[in-house]
Amino acid sequence: MSALWSLGAGLLLLLLWVRHRGLEAVLVHHRWVFVCFFLLPLSILFDIYYQLRAWVVWRLHSAPRQHAQRVRHIQEQVQEWKKEGSKRYMCTGRPGWLTVSLRVGKYKKIHKNIMINLMDVLEVDSERQVVRVEPLVSMGQLTAHLNPMGWTIPVVPELDDLTVGGLIMGTGIESSSHIYGLFQHTCVAYELVLADGSLVRCSPTENSDLFYAVPWSCGTLGFLVAAEIKMIPAKKYVKIHYKPVRGLQKICEKFTEESKKKENSFVEGLLYSLDEAVIMTGVLTDEAEQSKINRIGNYYKPWFFKHVEKYLKADRTGVEYIPSRHYYHRHTRSIFWELQDIIPFGNNPVFRYLFGWMVPPKISLLKLTQGEAIRKLYEQHHVVQDMLVPMKSLEKSIQTFHVDLNVYPIWLCPFILPNNPGMVHPKGNETELYVDIGAYGEPKSKQFEARASMRQMEKFVRSVHGFQMLYADCYMTREEFWDMFDGSLYHKLREQMSCKDAFPEVYDKICKAARH
């Protein structure tokens, strides 16, 4: 009883302090208070609900039976839209705050919302080595389902809450992408409800134009209702090598060299300054030296990027064995390194041991509760961007990031880009090695100004035939956008499938110049 009184008194004092300082001031300048006392417990409840739901669905085997019924409901909604005269564009009815993208989807307020409640694993086909899933299945949910069965997928983007639909309609990448390509390149088929209400399946051999046009289309060709993804056998551990490298030229040479080696299951780089980095290579294995096992995903463990930095500070190489699922989601607990700006003491050992089990807060809840003041603050003084550039332009690209942004750490992730049809492919006719350069945090560049700086970055990326991930703020004009991306197949299909009156063009959906 005394503990309850103490808790009650503490909450009362907290509320009085919030009232004295003003809610907006607390949310902007002391956001950790709101996050720690409200969003972390709420995030735990969200996780419990979704995990319990996934377990019940799996035990009852109800997902395959209900899938067809749910798809029919989507088709009925599209038919209703047609009966209403097709006066508005359609979009998914999922609230914008539930997405991982920091962009605010204002279009949902004026478009016809089609409710899509598809969040289950439908089938694991061990013979074909394919898993069939609904679009709202998350990476955390999928690996939790497959790993106990001895399977995983080739490309597992790090954050637990990233969904299959978002990774197909947008894009996804992982440190295994130098072998397998982007997330879309591991998919073997999609099922969509089109603008006329019909249900179609597409693959490289069936409706192939649609299959290659869907990735990066952001839901502007139809509603994704299922996807088939390749599976590979899972192994218990990732044997990871940490290699500190100094000097930008040496960093780029070493990173390129390791990215070309197919014997590396994983390649990743963390750049801590312009000329300091740790390059990590990993291989999947079922055997491990017990003394070198590091269960980095345990709640009390240091954040991964901080753990990696120790090798740089000590100027030593190292070898560890990380349980595979811990490795796949190694950046989840700290949301890469974004959480250090929200909870400055989050990596403190005392906080980790006492409250680390509640971390991270749901990105969706952070978005929902950020308010206009924080949104504007982030927009003007914070950057979350992934630029995909040819590996041969890596050194020049890092220098450009340093001058225009000066944000560290910087994430480096190599990937192979095949010359497939669609919005994103190499300039030449051959498969090419690319790298994702991820910048997340507060720019330290003195001349940083959100719009001007990002337009400069976008211009550079276009000049080297690179691509900007579309979850982030995009400042390009329509002409610049379609100079960066190949819209030939996309526009051809929008014309053929009567999409122009049903869905906005991808540019109008995601670019700031179109939304303001």
XYZ file of C-alpha atoms in Angstrom:
516
model
C 0.000 0.000 0.000
C 2.843 2.392 0.849
C 4.335 1.763 -2.612
C 1.025 2.749 -4.218
C 0.876 5.912 -2.123
C 4.441 6.766 -3.167
C 3.603 6.159 -6.832
C 0.446 8.260 -6.543
C 2.325 11.085 -4.845
C 5.026 10.968 -7.517
C 2.475 11.162 -10.352
C 0.687 14.032 -8.603
C 3.948 15.973 -8.284
C 4.705 15.240 -11.940
C 1.310 16.546 -13.056
C 1.709 19.684 -10.939
C 5.133 20.300 -12.474
C 3.752 19.792 -16.002
C 0.918 22.209 -15.256
C 3.406 24.783 -13.918
C 5.785 24.547 -16.879
C 3.047 24.165 -19.491
C 2.371 20.970 -21.427
C 3.889 22.222 -24.701
C 7.093 23.397 -22.990
C 7.487 19.996 -21.329
C 6.835 18.119 -24.582
C 9.419 20.214 -26.458
C 12.192 20.689 -23.871
C 11.681 17.702 -21.568
C 10.150 15.164 -23.913
C 11.717 12.276 -22.022
C 9.283 12.912 -19.139
C 6.274 12.224 -21.338
C 8.003 9.354 -23.151
C 9.201 7.567 -19.990
C 6.048 7.957 -17.905
C 3.405 7.536 -20.602
C 4.646 6.284 -23.980
C 6.880 3.460 -22.745
C 4.094 1.803 -20.697
C 1.664 2.339 -23.567
C 4.165 0.796 -26.014
C 4.389 -2.289 -23.786
C 0.602 -2.665 -23.887
C 0.643 -2.332 -27.699
C 3.291 -5.060 -27.959
C 1.425 -7.399 -25.602
C -1.786 -6.964 -27.579
C -0.211 -7.619 -30.992
C 1.891 -10.552 -29.762
C -1.125 -12.149 -28.074
C -3.234 -11.603 -31.177
C -0.562 -13.153 -33.457
C -0.258 -16.157 -31.101
C -4.032 -16.747 -31.012
C -4.318 -16.469 -34.812
C -1.433 -18.919 -35.243
C -2.879 -21.412 -32.751
C -6.344 -21.291 -34.325
C -5.000 -21.333 -37.899
C -7.636 -18.720 -38.669
C -5.610 -16.390 -40.912
C -5.882 -18.356 -44.190
C -9.649 -18.822 -43.708
C -10.279 -15.152 -42.950
C -7.946 -13.766 -45.615
C -10.302 -14.326 -48.558
C -13.161 -12.728 -46.625
C -11.059 -9.685 -45.761
C -9.942 -9.278 -49.372
C -13.577 -9.421 -50.519
C -14.365 -6.647 -48.042
C -11.648 -4.500 -49.663
C -13.087 -5.229 -53.091
C -16.557 -4.242 -51.841
C -15.193 -0.919 -50.592
C -13.651 -0.229 -54.023
C -16.968 -1.080 -55.701
C -18.729 1.299 -53.305
C -16.238 4.030 -54.279
C -17.122 3.432 -57.941
C -20.859 3.658 -57.184
C -20.238 6.983 -55.436
C -18.899 8.313 -58.731
C -15.158 7.895 -58.174
C -15.007 11.523 -57.071
C -12.006 11.204 -54.746
C -8.721 9.367 -54.811
C -8.513 6.205 -52.723
C -5.899 5.413 -50.078
C -5.498 2.898 -47.264
C -7.480 3.722 -44.142
C -4.543 3.000 -41.836
C -3.932 6.188 -39.778
C -0.816 8.101 -40.842
C 0.606 8.041 -37.313
C 0.829 4.238 -37.409
C 3.455 4.313 -40.162
C 7.187 4.412 -39.404
C 7.734 7.310 -41.828
C 8.060 10.681 -40.095
C 6.075 12.311 -42.890
C 2.554 13.421 -41.977
C 0.029 11.952 -44.449
C -2.468 14.806 -44.752
C -3.988 13.282 -47.880
C -5.858 10.735 -45.750
C -8.230 13.473 -44.597
C -9.496 14.183 -48.112
C -9.181 10.811 -49.873
C -11.535 7.829 -49.721
C -10.149 5.622 -46.948
C -10.196 1.897 -47.748
C -9.915 -0.139 -44.565
C -7.313 -2.897 -44.862
C -7.057 -5.162 -41.827
C -4.439 -7.602 -43.078
C -1.744 -8.400 -40.510
C -1.166 -12.165 -40.456
C 1.273 -14.771 -41.729
C -0.767 -16.900 -44.131
C 1.428 -19.840 -45.115
C 4.951 -21.182 -44.697
C 5.764 -23.364 -47.696
C 8.954 -25.249 -46.802
C 9.026 -27.118 -50.104
C 9.026 -23.938 -52.222
C 10.939 -22.051 -49.499
C 8.401 -19.238 -49.620
C 6.367 -17.517 -46.919
C 3.052 -15.869 -47.874
C 2.071 -12.929 -45.701
C -0.383 -10.062 -45.465
C 0.955 -6.501 -45.900
C 0.748 -5.372 -42.265
C 2.924 -8.210 -40.967
C 5.913 -6.612 -39.209
C 9.542 -7.695 -39.315
C 9.503 -8.510 -35.604
C 6.367 -10.610 -36.052
C 7.734 -12.413 -39.111
C 11.107 -13.388 -37.620
C 9.401 -14.497 -34.383
C 7.140 -16.755 -36.488
C 9.810 -18.185 -38.807
C 12.893 -18.599 -36.598
C 11.443 -21.371 -34.354
C 10.596 -23.256 -37.562
C 14.206 -23.036 -38.755
C 13.611 -20.341 -41.383
C 14.257 -16.666 -41.928
C 14.006 -14.280 -44.877
C 17.093 -13.100 -46.781
C 16.643 -9.375 -46.066
C 15.339 -8.409 -42.594
C 15.248 -4.598 -42.220
C 16.299 -3.797 -38.653
C 13.356 -2.068 -36.996
C 10.725 -4.432 -35.549
C 7.733 -2.321 -36.612
C 8.559 -2.076 -40.331
C 5.824 -3.844 -42.296
C 5.979 -5.999 -45.400
C 3.666 -3.617 -47.268
C 5.758 -0.586 -46.393
C 8.964 -2.337 -47.428
C 7.485 -3.312 -50.812
C 5.578 -0.137 -51.645
C 8.511 1.893 -50.298
C 11.742 -0.011 -49.892
C 13.784 -1.954 -47.358
C 17.410 -2.878 -46.900
C 19.623 -4.910 -44.552
C 23.311 -5.740 -44.223
C 22.676 -8.905 -46.303
C 21.567 -6.812 -49.289
C 25.003 -6.950 -50.959
C 23.989 -10.560 -51.763
C 20.187 -10.427 -52.077
C 19.431 -6.834 -53.105
C 16.657 -4.711 -51.619
C 13.643 -6.230 -49.834
C 11.638 -6.126 -53.090
C 14.215 -8.374 -54.775
C 13.450 -11.184 -52.298
C 9.738 -11.175 -53.174
C 8.451 -13.685 -55.733
C 4.804 -12.596 -56.068
C 2.303 -9.917 -55.042
C -1.483 -9.952 -54.839
C -3.326 -6.657 -55.337
C -6.836 -5.275 -55.521
C -6.853 -2.883 -58.478
C -8.828 0.290 -59.168
C -11.632 -1.685 -60.832
C -12.002 -3.940 -57.774
C -10.414 -6.997 -59.378
C -7.914 -9.200 -57.539
C -4.729 -10.013 -59.453
C -1.545 -11.950 -58.745
C 1.714 -10.841 -60.315
C 5.169 -12.391 -60.470
C 8.175 -12.304 -62.846
C 6.247 -14.631 -65.172
C 2.625 -13.566 -64.499
C 1.573 -9.928 -65.040
C 5.293 -9.166 -64.951
C 4.955 -5.448 -65.768
C 2.833 -4.941 -62.664
C 5.230 -7.061 -60.582
C 8.178 -4.792 -61.427
C 6.179 -1.567 -61.159
C 4.767 -2.151 -57.649
C 7.973 -1.502 -55.611
C 8.412 2.198 -54.740
C 4.887 2.972 -56.033
C 3.611 3.853 -52.520
C 0.168 2.342 -53.033
C -0.647 4.267 -56.229
C -1.205 1.245 -58.496
C -3.475 -0.803 -56.251
C -3.932 -2.181 -52.744
C -1.426 -4.854 -51.754
C -3.235 -7.727 -50.008
C -0.541 -10.438 -49.912
C 3.092 -11.062 -50.780
C 5.222 -14.145 -51.227
C 8.797 -13.835 -49.930
C 11.737 -16.168 -50.325
C 12.941 -18.009 -47.224
C 16.394 -19.286 -46.349
C 17.414 -21.692 -43.556
C 18.029 -19.892 -40.268
C 21.164 -20.431 -38.210
C 21.668 -19.810 -34.518
C 24.343 -17.136 -34.584
C 26.009 -14.425 -36.614
C 29.781 -14.484 -36.179
C 30.615 -10.807 -36.464
C 34.013 -9.165 -36.976
C 34.532 -5.562 -35.861
C 37.258 -3.650 -37.715
C 38.052 0.008 -36.828
C 39.312 1.953 -39.859
C 40.698 5.508 -39.989
C 41.036 7.789 -42.988
C 38.160 8.337 -45.405
C 39.905 6.801 -48.388
C 40.822 3.660 -46.407
C 37.273 3.427 -45.019
C 35.783 3.521 -48.522
C 38.323 1.035 -49.900
C 37.814 -1.446 -47.055
C 34.025 -1.129 -47.130
C 33.930 -1.647 -50.915
C 36.280 -4.630 -50.666
C 34.169 -6.376 -48.009
C 30.906 -5.580 -49.835
C 32.110 -7.458 -52.910
C 32.813 -10.653 -50.933
C 29.911 -13.080 -51.234
C 31.337 -15.160 -48.379
C 30.277 -12.345 -46.041
C 26.658 -12.976 -45.026
C 26.458 -9.412 -43.703
C 28.366 -6.159 -44.268
C 27.712 -2.912 -42.408
C 29.605 0.258 -41.574
C 29.112 2.867 -38.857
C 30.862 6.151 -39.566
C 31.493 8.090 -36.352
C 33.246 11.048 -37.987
C 34.512 11.968 -41.441
C 37.574 9.754 -41.027
C 36.623 7.209 -38.319
C 34.508 4.125 -38.829
C 33.928 0.563 -37.722
C 33.293 -1.889 -40.542
C 31.479 -5.076 -39.570
C 31.296 -8.338 -41.464
C 29.324 -11.359 -40.360
C 28.668 -14.976 -41.306
C 25.796 -17.218 -40.261
C 26.781 -20.211 -38.148
C 25.326 -22.817 -35.808
C 28.518 -23.105 -33.767
C 29.832 -20.504 -31.321
C 32.585 -19.996 -28.783
C 30.613 -19.720 -25.540
C 32.918 -17.051 -24.111
C 32.297 -14.803 -27.127
C 28.487 -14.999 -27.283
C 26.924 -11.537 -26.915
C 23.135 -11.425 -26.589
C 23.044 -7.810 -27.703
C 19.240 -7.801 -27.904
C 18.772 -8.287 -24.142
C 17.178 -5.206 -22.600
C 20.052 -4.477 -20.207
C 22.728 -4.560 -22.901
C 24.331 -1.339 -24.242
C 22.796 0.101 -27.379
C 24.399 -1.536 -30.388
C 25.951 1.585 -31.919
C 27.499 2.447 -28.547
C 28.810 -1.097 -28.193
C 30.405 -0.865 -31.661
C 31.990 2.488 -30.809
C 34.020 0.829 -28.031
C 36.076 -0.972 -30.664
C 36.856 2.356 -32.313
C 37.830 4.053 -29.040
C 40.006 1.097 -28.016
C 41.394 0.887 -31.570
C 41.069 -2.889 -31.607
C 39.407 -5.530 -33.725
C 37.018 -8.034 -32.218
C 34.947 -11.147 -32.856
C 31.574 -11.969 -31.297
C 28.751 -14.430 -31.791
C 25.358 -12.717 -31.724
C 22.129 -14.778 -31.709
C 20.636 -14.349 -35.174
C 17.372 -12.686 -34.162
C 19.273 -10.310 -31.870
C 21.469 -9.391 -34.819
C 18.562 -8.836 -37.213
C 16.980 -6.352 -34.791
C 20.200 -4.888 -33.378
C 19.206 -1.267 -34.033
C 15.627 -1.600 -32.761
C 16.105 -0.743 -29.074
C 17.827 2.575 -29.790
C 15.923 3.239 -33.069
C 19.406 3.315 -34.611
C 20.632 6.312 -32.531
C 17.519 8.468 -32.583
C 16.490 7.517 -29.045
C 19.482 9.300 -27.521
C 17.885 12.624 -28.494
C 14.573 11.624 -26.902
C 15.884 9.870 -23.762
C 19.411 11.303 -23.251
C 20.156 8.888 -20.395
C 18.668 5.860 -22.168
C 22.001 4.051 -22.495
C 22.936 4.644 -18.860
C 23.441 1.216 -17.169
C 21.061 2.109 -14.317
C 18.267 3.054 -16.741
C 18.907 -0.006 -18.905
C 18.741 -2.465 -16.011
C 15.657 -0.865 -14.419
C 13.644 0.255 -17.446
C 15.400 -1.084 -20.546
C 12.768 -3.813 -20.919
C 10.256 -1.073 -21.842
C 12.425 0.414 -24.613
C 11.902 1.473 -27.355
C 8.747 3.566 -27.436
C 6.622 2.886 -30.494
C 7.580 5.227 -33.349
C 3.873 5.468 -34.168
C 3.082 6.735 -30.648
C 5.953 9.235 -30.841
C 4.397 10.567 -34.037
C 0.869 10.612 -32.623
C 1.876 12.665 -29.580
C 4.576 14.918 -31.003
C 2.337 17.966 -31.545
C 2.824 20.762 -34.069
C 5.679 22.448 -32.163
C 7.825 19.295 -32.104
C 6.928 18.447 -35.695
C 8.150 21.853 -36.889
C 11.249 21.588 -34.709
C 12.099 18.207 -36.232
C 11.386 19.418 -39.735
C 13.752 22.383 -39.434
C 16.482 21.025 -37.136
C 16.459 17.268 -37.603
C 17.209 14.988 -40.508
C 16.164 11.406 -41.226
C 17.342 10.488 -44.700
C 18.586 7.465 -46.623
C 20.293 8.104 -49.934
C 21.164 5.187 -52.229
C 24.244 5.893 -54.349
C 26.590 3.795 -56.515
C 29.463 2.352 -54.474
C 31.950 4.048 -56.805
C 30.602 7.410 -55.540
C 30.889 6.525 -51.830
C 33.828 8.788 -50.894
C 32.418 11.798 -52.728
C 28.974 11.127 -51.202
C 30.292 10.986 -47.626
C 32.139 14.270 -48.156
C 28.896 15.829 -49.429
C 26.963 14.522 -46.406
C 29.655 15.977 -44.127
C 29.547 19.443 -45.680
C 25.755 19.719 -46.078
C 24.637 17.901 -42.903
C 27.507 16.929 -40.583
C 25.413 14.267 -38.812
C 27.071 11.318 -37.084
C 26.951 8.371 -36.774
C 26.241 7.643 -40.434
C 24.976 4.200 -41.438
C 26.559 2.463 -44.430
C 24.795 -0.555 -45.925
C 25.795 -2.064 -49.304
C 23.324 -3.605 -51.718
C 23.300 -5.104 -55.163
C 20.923 -3.387 -57.598
C 19.836 -5.602 -60.525
C 18.845 -4.109 -63.852
C 15.152 -4.961 -63.483
C 12.353 -2.851 -64.975
C 10.675 -0.366 -62.628
C 11.356 2.926 -60.910
C 14.789 2.015 -59.526
C 17.600 0.376 -61.492
C 21.227 1.135 -62.444
C 22.005 3.613 -65.173
C 23.708 0.976 -67.303
C 22.429 -2.396 -68.441
C 24.192 -4.402 -65.752
C 23.721 -5.140 -62.063
C 25.661 -2.627 -59.955
C 26.844 -2.404 -56.358
C 25.200 0.486 -54.449
C 25.338 1.721 -50.867
C 22.681 3.166 -48.578
C 23.998 6.184 -46.669
C 21.699 6.813 -43.690
C 21.825 10.117 -41.787
C 19.653 10.385 -38.683
C 19.922 13.189 -36.157
C 20.534 16.893 -35.662
C 22.784 18.439 -38.351
C 25.853 20.233 -36.995
C 26.590 22.024 -40.263
C 26.447 25.780 -39.632
C 24.838 26.480 -43.015
C 22.132 23.807 -42.622
C 18.673 24.976 -43.646
C 16.189 22.169 -44.126
C 14.779 22.934 -47.562
C 17.884 24.442 -49.179
C 20.277 21.837 -47.761
C 18.110 18.887 -48.706
C 17.542 20.214 -52.219
C 21.312 20.450 -52.561
C 21.670 16.865 -51.343
C 18.963 15.657 -53.730
C 20.704 17.411 -56.631
C 23.961 15.648 -55.799
C 22.261 12.255 -55.533
C 20.639 12.758 -58.940
C 24.028 13.700 -60.407
C 25.544 10.332 -59.443
C 22.406 8.418 -60.493
C 21.354 7.666 -56.965
C 17.947 7.464 -55.306
C 16.285 8.927 -52.236
C 14.209 6.640 -50.016
C 10.633 7.884 -50.200
C 9.732 7.559 -46.499
C 11.705 10.763 -45.851
C 10.999 14.412 -46.615
C 11.493 15.057 -50.335
C 11.847 18.581 -51.706
C 12.241 17.879 -55.429
C 10.079 19.365 -58.155
C 8.076 16.942 -60.293
C 10.634 17.199 -63.115
C 13.523 16.547 -60.718
C 11.698 13.606 -59.165
C 11.149 11.855 -62.491
C 14.730 12.621 -63.449
C 15.829 10.619 -60.385
C 13.352 7.764 -60.903
C 12.396 5.908 -64.083
C 8.659 6.502 -64.484
C 8.205 4.887 -67.913
C 6.708 1.564 -66.763
C 4.885 3.183 -63.833
C 3.068 5.758 -65.993
C 2.294 3.186 -68.677
C 0.519 0.975 -66.118
C -1.316 3.871 -64.490
C -2.772 4.635 -67.915
C -3.602 1.002 -68.719
C -5.187 0.196 -65.348
C -7.224 3.426 -64.976
C -5.229 4.511 -61.926
C -5.198 8.223 -62.726
C -8.681 8.774 -61.311
C -8.294 6.229 -58.526
C -4.917 6.989 -56.923
C -2.692 10.065 -56.747
C 0.635 9.949 -58.553
C 3.449 8.862 -56.253
C 5.021 12.332 -56.475
C 1.820 14.017 -55.271
C 1.625 11.604 -52.376
C 5.097 12.013 -50.937
C 6.838 15.211 -52.092
C 6.628 18.417 -50.071
C 6.348 20.607 -53.162
C 3.134 18.777 -54.082
C 1.676 18.686 -50.547
C 2.030 22.374 -49.669
